[in-house]
XYZ file of C-alpha atoms in Angstrom:
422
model
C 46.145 -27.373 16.609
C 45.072 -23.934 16.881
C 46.771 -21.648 19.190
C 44.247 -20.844 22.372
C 45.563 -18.113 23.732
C 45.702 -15.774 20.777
C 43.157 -17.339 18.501
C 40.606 -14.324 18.687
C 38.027 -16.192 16.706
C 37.981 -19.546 18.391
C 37.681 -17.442 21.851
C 34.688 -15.154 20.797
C 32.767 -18.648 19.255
C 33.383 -20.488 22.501
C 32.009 -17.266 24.864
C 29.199 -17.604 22.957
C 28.684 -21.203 22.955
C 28.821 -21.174 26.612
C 25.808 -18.210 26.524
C 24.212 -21.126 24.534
C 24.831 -23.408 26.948
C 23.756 -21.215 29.755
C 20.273 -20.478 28.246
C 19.748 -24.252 27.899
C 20.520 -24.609 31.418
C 17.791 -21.385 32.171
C 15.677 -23.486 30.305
C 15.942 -26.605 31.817
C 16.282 -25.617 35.377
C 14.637 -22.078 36.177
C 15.656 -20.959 39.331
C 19.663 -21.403 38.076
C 21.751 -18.838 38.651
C 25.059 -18.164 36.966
C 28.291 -16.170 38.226
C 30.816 -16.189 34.958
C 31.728 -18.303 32.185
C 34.958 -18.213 30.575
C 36.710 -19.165 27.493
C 39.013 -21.686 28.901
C 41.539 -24.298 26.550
C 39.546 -27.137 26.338
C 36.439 -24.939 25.633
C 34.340 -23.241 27.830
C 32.263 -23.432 31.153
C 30.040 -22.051 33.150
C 29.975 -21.551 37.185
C 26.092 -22.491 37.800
C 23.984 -22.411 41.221
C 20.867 -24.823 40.627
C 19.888 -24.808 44.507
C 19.049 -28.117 45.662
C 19.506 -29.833 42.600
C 22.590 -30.922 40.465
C 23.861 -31.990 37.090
C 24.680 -35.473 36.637
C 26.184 -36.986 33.439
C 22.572 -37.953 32.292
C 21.653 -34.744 32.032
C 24.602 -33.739 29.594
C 22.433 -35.057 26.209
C 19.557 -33.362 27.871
C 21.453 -30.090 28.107
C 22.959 -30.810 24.335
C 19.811 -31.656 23.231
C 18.274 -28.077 24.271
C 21.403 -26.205 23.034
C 20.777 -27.528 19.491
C 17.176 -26.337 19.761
C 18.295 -22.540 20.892
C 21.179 -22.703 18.183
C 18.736 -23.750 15.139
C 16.214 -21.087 16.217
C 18.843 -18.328 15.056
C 18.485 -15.534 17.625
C 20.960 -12.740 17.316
C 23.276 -12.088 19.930
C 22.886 -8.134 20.843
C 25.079 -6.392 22.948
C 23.751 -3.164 25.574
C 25.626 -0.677 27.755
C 23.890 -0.066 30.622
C 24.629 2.101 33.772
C 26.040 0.636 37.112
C 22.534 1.447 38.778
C 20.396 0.062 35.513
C 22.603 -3.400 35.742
C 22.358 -3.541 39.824
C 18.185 -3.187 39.211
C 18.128 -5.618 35.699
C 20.073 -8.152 38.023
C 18.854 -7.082 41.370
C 17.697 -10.656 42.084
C 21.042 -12.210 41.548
C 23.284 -12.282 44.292
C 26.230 -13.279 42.050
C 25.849 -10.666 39.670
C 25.273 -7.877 42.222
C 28.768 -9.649 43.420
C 30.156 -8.993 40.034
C 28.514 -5.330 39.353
C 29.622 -4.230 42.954
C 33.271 -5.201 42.364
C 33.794 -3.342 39.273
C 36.376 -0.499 39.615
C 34.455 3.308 38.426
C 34.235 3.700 35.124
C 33.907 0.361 33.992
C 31.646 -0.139 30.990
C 28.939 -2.030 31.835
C 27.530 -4.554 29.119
C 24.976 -7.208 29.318
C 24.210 -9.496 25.834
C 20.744 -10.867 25.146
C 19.899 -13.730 22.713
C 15.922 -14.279 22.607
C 14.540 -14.755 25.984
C 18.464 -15.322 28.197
C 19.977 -11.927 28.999
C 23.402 -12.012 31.327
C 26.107 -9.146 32.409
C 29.581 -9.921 29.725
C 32.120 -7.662 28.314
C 31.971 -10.220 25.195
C 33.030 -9.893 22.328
C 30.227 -12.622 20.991
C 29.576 -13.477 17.370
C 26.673 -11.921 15.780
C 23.856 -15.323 15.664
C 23.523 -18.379 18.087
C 23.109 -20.369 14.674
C 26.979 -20.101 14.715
C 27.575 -22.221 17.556
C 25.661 -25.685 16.097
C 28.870 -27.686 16.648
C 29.661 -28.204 19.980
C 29.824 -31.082 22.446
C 29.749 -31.205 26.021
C 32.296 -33.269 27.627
C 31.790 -33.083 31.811
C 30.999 -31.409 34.903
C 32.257 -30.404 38.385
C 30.794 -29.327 41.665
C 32.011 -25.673 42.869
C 31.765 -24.184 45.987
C 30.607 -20.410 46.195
C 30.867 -19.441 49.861
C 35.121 -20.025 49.768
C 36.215 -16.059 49.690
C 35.002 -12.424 49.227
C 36.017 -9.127 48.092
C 34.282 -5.609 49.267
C 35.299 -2.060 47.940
C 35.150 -1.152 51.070
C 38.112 -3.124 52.232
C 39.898 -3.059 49.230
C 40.126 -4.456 45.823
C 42.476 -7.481 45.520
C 42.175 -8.114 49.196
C 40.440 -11.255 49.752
C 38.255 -11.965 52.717
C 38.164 -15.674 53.254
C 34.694 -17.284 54.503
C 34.301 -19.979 57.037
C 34.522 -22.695 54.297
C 37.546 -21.548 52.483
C 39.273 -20.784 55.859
C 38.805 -24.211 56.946
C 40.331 -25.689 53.125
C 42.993 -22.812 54.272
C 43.632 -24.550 57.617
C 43.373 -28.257 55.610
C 46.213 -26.755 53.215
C 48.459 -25.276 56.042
C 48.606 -28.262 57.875
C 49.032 -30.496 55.226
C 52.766 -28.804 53.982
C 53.648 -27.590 57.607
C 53.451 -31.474 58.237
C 55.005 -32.430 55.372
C 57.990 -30.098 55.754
C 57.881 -31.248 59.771
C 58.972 -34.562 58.333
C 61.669 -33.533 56.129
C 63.244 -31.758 58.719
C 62.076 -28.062 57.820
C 61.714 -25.636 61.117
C 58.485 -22.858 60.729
C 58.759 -19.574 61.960
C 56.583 -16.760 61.873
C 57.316 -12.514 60.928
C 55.431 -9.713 61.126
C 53.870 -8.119 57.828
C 55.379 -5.066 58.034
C 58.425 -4.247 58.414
C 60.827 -1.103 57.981
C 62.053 0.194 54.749
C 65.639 -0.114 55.958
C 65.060 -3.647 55.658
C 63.918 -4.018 51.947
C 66.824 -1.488 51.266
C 69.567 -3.986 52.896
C 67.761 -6.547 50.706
C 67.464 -5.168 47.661
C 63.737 -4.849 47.290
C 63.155 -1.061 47.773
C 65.628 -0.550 44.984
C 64.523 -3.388 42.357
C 60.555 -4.360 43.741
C 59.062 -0.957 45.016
C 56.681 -0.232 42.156
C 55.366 -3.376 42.915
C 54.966 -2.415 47.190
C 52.514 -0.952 48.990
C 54.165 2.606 49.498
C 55.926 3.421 52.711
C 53.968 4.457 56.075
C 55.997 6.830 57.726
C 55.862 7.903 61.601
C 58.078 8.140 64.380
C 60.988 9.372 62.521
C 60.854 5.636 60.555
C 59.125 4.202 57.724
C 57.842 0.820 57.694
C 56.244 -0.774 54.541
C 54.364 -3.977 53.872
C 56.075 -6.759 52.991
C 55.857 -7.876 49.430
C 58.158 -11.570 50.334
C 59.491 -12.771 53.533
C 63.399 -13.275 52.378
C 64.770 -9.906 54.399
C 63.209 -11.406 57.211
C 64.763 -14.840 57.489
C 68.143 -13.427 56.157
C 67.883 -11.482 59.547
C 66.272 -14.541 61.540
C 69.406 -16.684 60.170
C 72.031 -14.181 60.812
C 70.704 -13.904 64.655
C 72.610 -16.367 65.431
C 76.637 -18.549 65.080
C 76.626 -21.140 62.552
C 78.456 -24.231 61.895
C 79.241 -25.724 58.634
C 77.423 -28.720 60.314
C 74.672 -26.968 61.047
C 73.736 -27.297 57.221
C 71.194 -26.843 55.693
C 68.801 -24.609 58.027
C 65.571 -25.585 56.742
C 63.487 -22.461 57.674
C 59.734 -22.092 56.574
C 56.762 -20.028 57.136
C 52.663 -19.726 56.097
C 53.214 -16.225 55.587
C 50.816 -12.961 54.419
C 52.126 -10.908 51.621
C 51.157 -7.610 50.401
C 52.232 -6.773 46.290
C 50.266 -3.695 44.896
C 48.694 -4.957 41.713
C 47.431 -2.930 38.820
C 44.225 -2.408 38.908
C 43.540 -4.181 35.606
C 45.485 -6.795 36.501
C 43.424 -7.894 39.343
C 42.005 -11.745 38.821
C 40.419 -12.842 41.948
C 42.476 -14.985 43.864
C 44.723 -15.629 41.054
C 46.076 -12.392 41.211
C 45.498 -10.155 44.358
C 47.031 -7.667 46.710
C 47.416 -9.932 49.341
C 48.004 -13.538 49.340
C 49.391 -16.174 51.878
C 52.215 -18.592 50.254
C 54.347 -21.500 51.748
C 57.734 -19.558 51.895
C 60.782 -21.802 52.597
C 64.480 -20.378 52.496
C 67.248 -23.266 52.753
C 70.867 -21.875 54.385
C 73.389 -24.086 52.849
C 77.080 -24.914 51.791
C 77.902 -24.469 48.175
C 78.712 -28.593 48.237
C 75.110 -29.121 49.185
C 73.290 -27.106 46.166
C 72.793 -30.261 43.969
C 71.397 -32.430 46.794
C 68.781 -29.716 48.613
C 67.420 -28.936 45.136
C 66.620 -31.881 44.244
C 64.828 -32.594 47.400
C 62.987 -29.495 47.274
C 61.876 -30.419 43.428
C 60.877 -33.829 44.983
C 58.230 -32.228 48.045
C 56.767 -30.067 45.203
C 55.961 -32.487 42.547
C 54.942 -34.993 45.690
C 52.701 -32.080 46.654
C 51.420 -32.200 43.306
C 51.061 -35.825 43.390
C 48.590 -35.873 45.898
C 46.484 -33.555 44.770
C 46.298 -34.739 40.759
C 48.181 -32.125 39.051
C 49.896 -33.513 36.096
C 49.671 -30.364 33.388
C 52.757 -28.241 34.071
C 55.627 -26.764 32.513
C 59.464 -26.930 34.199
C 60.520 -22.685 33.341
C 64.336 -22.601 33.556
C 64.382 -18.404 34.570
C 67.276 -16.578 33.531
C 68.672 -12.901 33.761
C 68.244 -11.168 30.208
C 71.998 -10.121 29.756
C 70.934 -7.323 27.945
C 68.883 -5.506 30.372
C 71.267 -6.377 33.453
C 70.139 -2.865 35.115
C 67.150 -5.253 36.015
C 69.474 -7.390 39.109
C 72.208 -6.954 41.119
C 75.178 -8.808 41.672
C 78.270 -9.512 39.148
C 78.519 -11.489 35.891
C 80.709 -14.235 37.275
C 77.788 -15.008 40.043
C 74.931 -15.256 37.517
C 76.875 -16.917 35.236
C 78.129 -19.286 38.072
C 74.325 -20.323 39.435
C 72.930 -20.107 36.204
C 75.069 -22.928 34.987
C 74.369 -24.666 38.135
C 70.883 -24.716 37.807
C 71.254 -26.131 34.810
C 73.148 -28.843 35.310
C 71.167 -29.576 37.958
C 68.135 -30.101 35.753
C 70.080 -32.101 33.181
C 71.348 -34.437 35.707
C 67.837 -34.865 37.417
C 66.864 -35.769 33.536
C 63.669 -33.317 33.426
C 62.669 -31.824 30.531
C 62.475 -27.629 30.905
C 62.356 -24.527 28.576
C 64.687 -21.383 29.348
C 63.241 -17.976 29.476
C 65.661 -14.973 29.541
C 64.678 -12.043 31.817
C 61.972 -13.921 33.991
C 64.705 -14.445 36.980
C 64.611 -12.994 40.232
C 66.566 -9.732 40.383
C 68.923 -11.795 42.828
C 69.339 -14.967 41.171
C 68.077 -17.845 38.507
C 65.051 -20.139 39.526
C 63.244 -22.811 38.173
C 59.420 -21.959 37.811
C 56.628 -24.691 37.663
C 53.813 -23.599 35.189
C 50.423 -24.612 34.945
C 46.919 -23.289 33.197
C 44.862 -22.122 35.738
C 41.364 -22.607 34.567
C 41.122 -19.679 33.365
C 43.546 -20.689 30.693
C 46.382 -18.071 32.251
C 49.802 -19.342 32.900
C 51.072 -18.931 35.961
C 53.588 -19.943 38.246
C 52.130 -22.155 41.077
C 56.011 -23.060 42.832
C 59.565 -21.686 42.384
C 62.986 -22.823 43.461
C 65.419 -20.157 43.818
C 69.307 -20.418 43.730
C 70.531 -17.154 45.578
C 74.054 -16.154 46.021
C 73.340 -12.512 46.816
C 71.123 -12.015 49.593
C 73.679 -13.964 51.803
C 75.888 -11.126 50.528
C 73.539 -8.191 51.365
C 73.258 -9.589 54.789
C 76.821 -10.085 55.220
C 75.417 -13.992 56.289
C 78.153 -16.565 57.160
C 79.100 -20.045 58.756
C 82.118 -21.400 60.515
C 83.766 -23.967 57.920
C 85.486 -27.105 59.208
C 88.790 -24.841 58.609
C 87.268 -22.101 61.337
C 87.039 -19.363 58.566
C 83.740 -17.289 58.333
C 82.454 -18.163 54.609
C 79.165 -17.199 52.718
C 76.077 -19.838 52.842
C 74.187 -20.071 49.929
C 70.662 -20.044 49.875
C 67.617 -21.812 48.158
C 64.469 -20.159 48.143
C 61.077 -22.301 47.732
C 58.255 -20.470 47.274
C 54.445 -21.939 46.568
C 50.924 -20.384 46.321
C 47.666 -22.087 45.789
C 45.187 -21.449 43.243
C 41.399 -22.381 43.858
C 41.302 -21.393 40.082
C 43.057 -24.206 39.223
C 41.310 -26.789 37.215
């Protein structure tokens, strides 16, 4: 099997099969209009608007049938560079590629590719004739929904504005975990987003995350940054108050707004933005409890996934890179100590993982659930943290059944949605 993600050929035939397809689809159905469509590992696609009317699997051979006519009539595949204000007027009719044009950072080069009569806004690459992409086969289709979120340079790039019908699937998704955690005795809370820098330094983060933070704000003698995770602040919430030993585990959970600053380039719609809201659980617990709590938590996610069809992932076994320790904090004996725990963990649950050296936390090991978005990237969609060291930071403790202050330890669950998903 050829490898997707780095077969540069494969990539540049299927762009251009799905410019093929595209054209057919121009052909067929006039007044369609088309947003992107990427190379994806199964093939390609295309995000289409037809107006009232939509694709059924009948029309599939129809579709074929026209794409075979296009390919056999041989047009080259050109490629122009045009200026932000000659693409805006070529495409000034096309709300989705005004979208597009409007969103690009300065400086971007601008390139549309035409093949006969079917010109559309790509970077590419393409190959040189449509005659190259004969063999092809079109396997189904999916309804999309345009009006979910926005973006406006005016606001901000990689801040996403969400519209009335992806704030209700927002709501839908919100109350669906809250509910589900409600049941498995979790407890939501709610911080603000900002919060000051002393905090992030008692943490950790201002030392080991701020590259990736907004920078600081400063005024009244204080400086208060946005928050790039909401661990400091349940660390603080926990230690507000006594514990017992039989008190464990604090379930403690929030819908929370987050704030990283992205590269610019690194910017993919929702799948990678500035700010993003994730289900952000942290579980206070006695070091006798570790085995138990993470296997429940591994049991809400993959019942999470359950429900809503997701069966292509990846368990990602995330480890400290001994060799680059600079990277975390704590001492040997601790990583060592939760690292093997986490393992055995795994093992005894009887799952079947892959270990990756240097993608832990800078605080502790964590087992990260992978999937394709359909975009074809990997990311991680949930992650289960085992963390002695915040508990440290925070001087956090709990009364054991001897009356002696001791350390909880804490599991971290953390999950974001991806509309990209496929």
């Amino acid at each position: 099997m050829r490898d997707f993600l780095n077969d540069v050929e494969l990539n540049t035939l299927n762009h251009s099969c799905a410019h093929v397809m595209a054209q057919a689809v121009k052909h067929l159905y006039p007044q369609a209009k088309f947003w992107v469509g990427p190379v994806v590992e199964e093939g390609f696609y295309y995000d289409i608007d037809l107006g009232d009317q939509t694709i059924t699997d009948d029309d599939l051979p129809k579709i074929e049938k026209e794409m075979k006519k296009i390919c056999k009539d041989g047009k080259r595949i050109v490629r122009h560079e045009v200026s932000r204000e000659e693409a805006l007027k070529e495409f000034a009719d096309d709300e989705y590629k005004v979208d597009l044009i409007s969103n690009m950072p300065e400086g971007t080069v601008i390139s549309t590719y035409s093949q006969g009569d079917f010109t559309d806004l790509c970077r590419g690459p393409h190959v040189d004739t449509v005659k190259k992409c004969k063999n092809f086969k079109l396997l189904k289709h999916s309804g999309a929904y345009w009006n979910i979120f926005m973006f406006a340079d005016l606001v901000g790039r990689g801040l996403p504005m969400w519209l009335p019908n992806g704030f209700t699937v927002r709501r839908i998704l919100s109350d669906y975990i809250m509910d589900k955690e409600l049941d498995l005795g979790y407890e939501h809370v709610m911080t603000p987003s900002v919060a000051n820098v002393a905090l992030y330094k008692t943490s950790g983060h201002w030392d080991h995350y701020k590259d990736d933070m907004f920078p600081a704000m400063e005024m009244d003698d204080e400086a208060y940054v946005l928050r790039p995770m909401n661990c400091p602040e349940h660390m603080m919430i926990y230690k507000s108050q006594l514990h017992s030993y039989r008190d464990l585990p604090i379930r403690m959970a929030e819908i929370a707004n987050d704030f990283r600053f992205e590269a610019s380039g690194a910017l993919t719609g929702i799948e990678r933005a500035r700010a993003f809201t994730q289900n952000d659980s942290h579980i206070f617990l006695r070091p006798d409890q570790i085995a138990q709590e993470f296997k429940e938590v591994s049991k809400l996610i993959l019942d999470v996934y359950k429900d809503f069809g997701f069966t292509d992932y990846e368990f990602r076994l995330s480890l400290r890179d001994p060799e680059d320790t600079e990277k975390y904090f704590g001492n040997d004996e601790l990583w060592e100590k939760s690292e093997n725990e986490l393992r055995a963990v795994l093992n005894d649950m009887g799952v079947k993982y892959y270990e990756a050296k240097g993608e832990a936390a800078f605080y502790g090991p964590k087992l990260d659930v992978q999937v394709k978005s359909a975009l074809g990237h990997d990311v991680t969609l949930s992650t289960i943290q085992l963390d002695y060291q915040l508990p440290e930071r925070f001087e956090l403790t709990y009364v054991d059944e001897n009356g002696e202050k001791v350390r909880p330890v804490v599991i971290h669950k953390k999950q974001r949605a991806y509309f990209h998903y496929g």
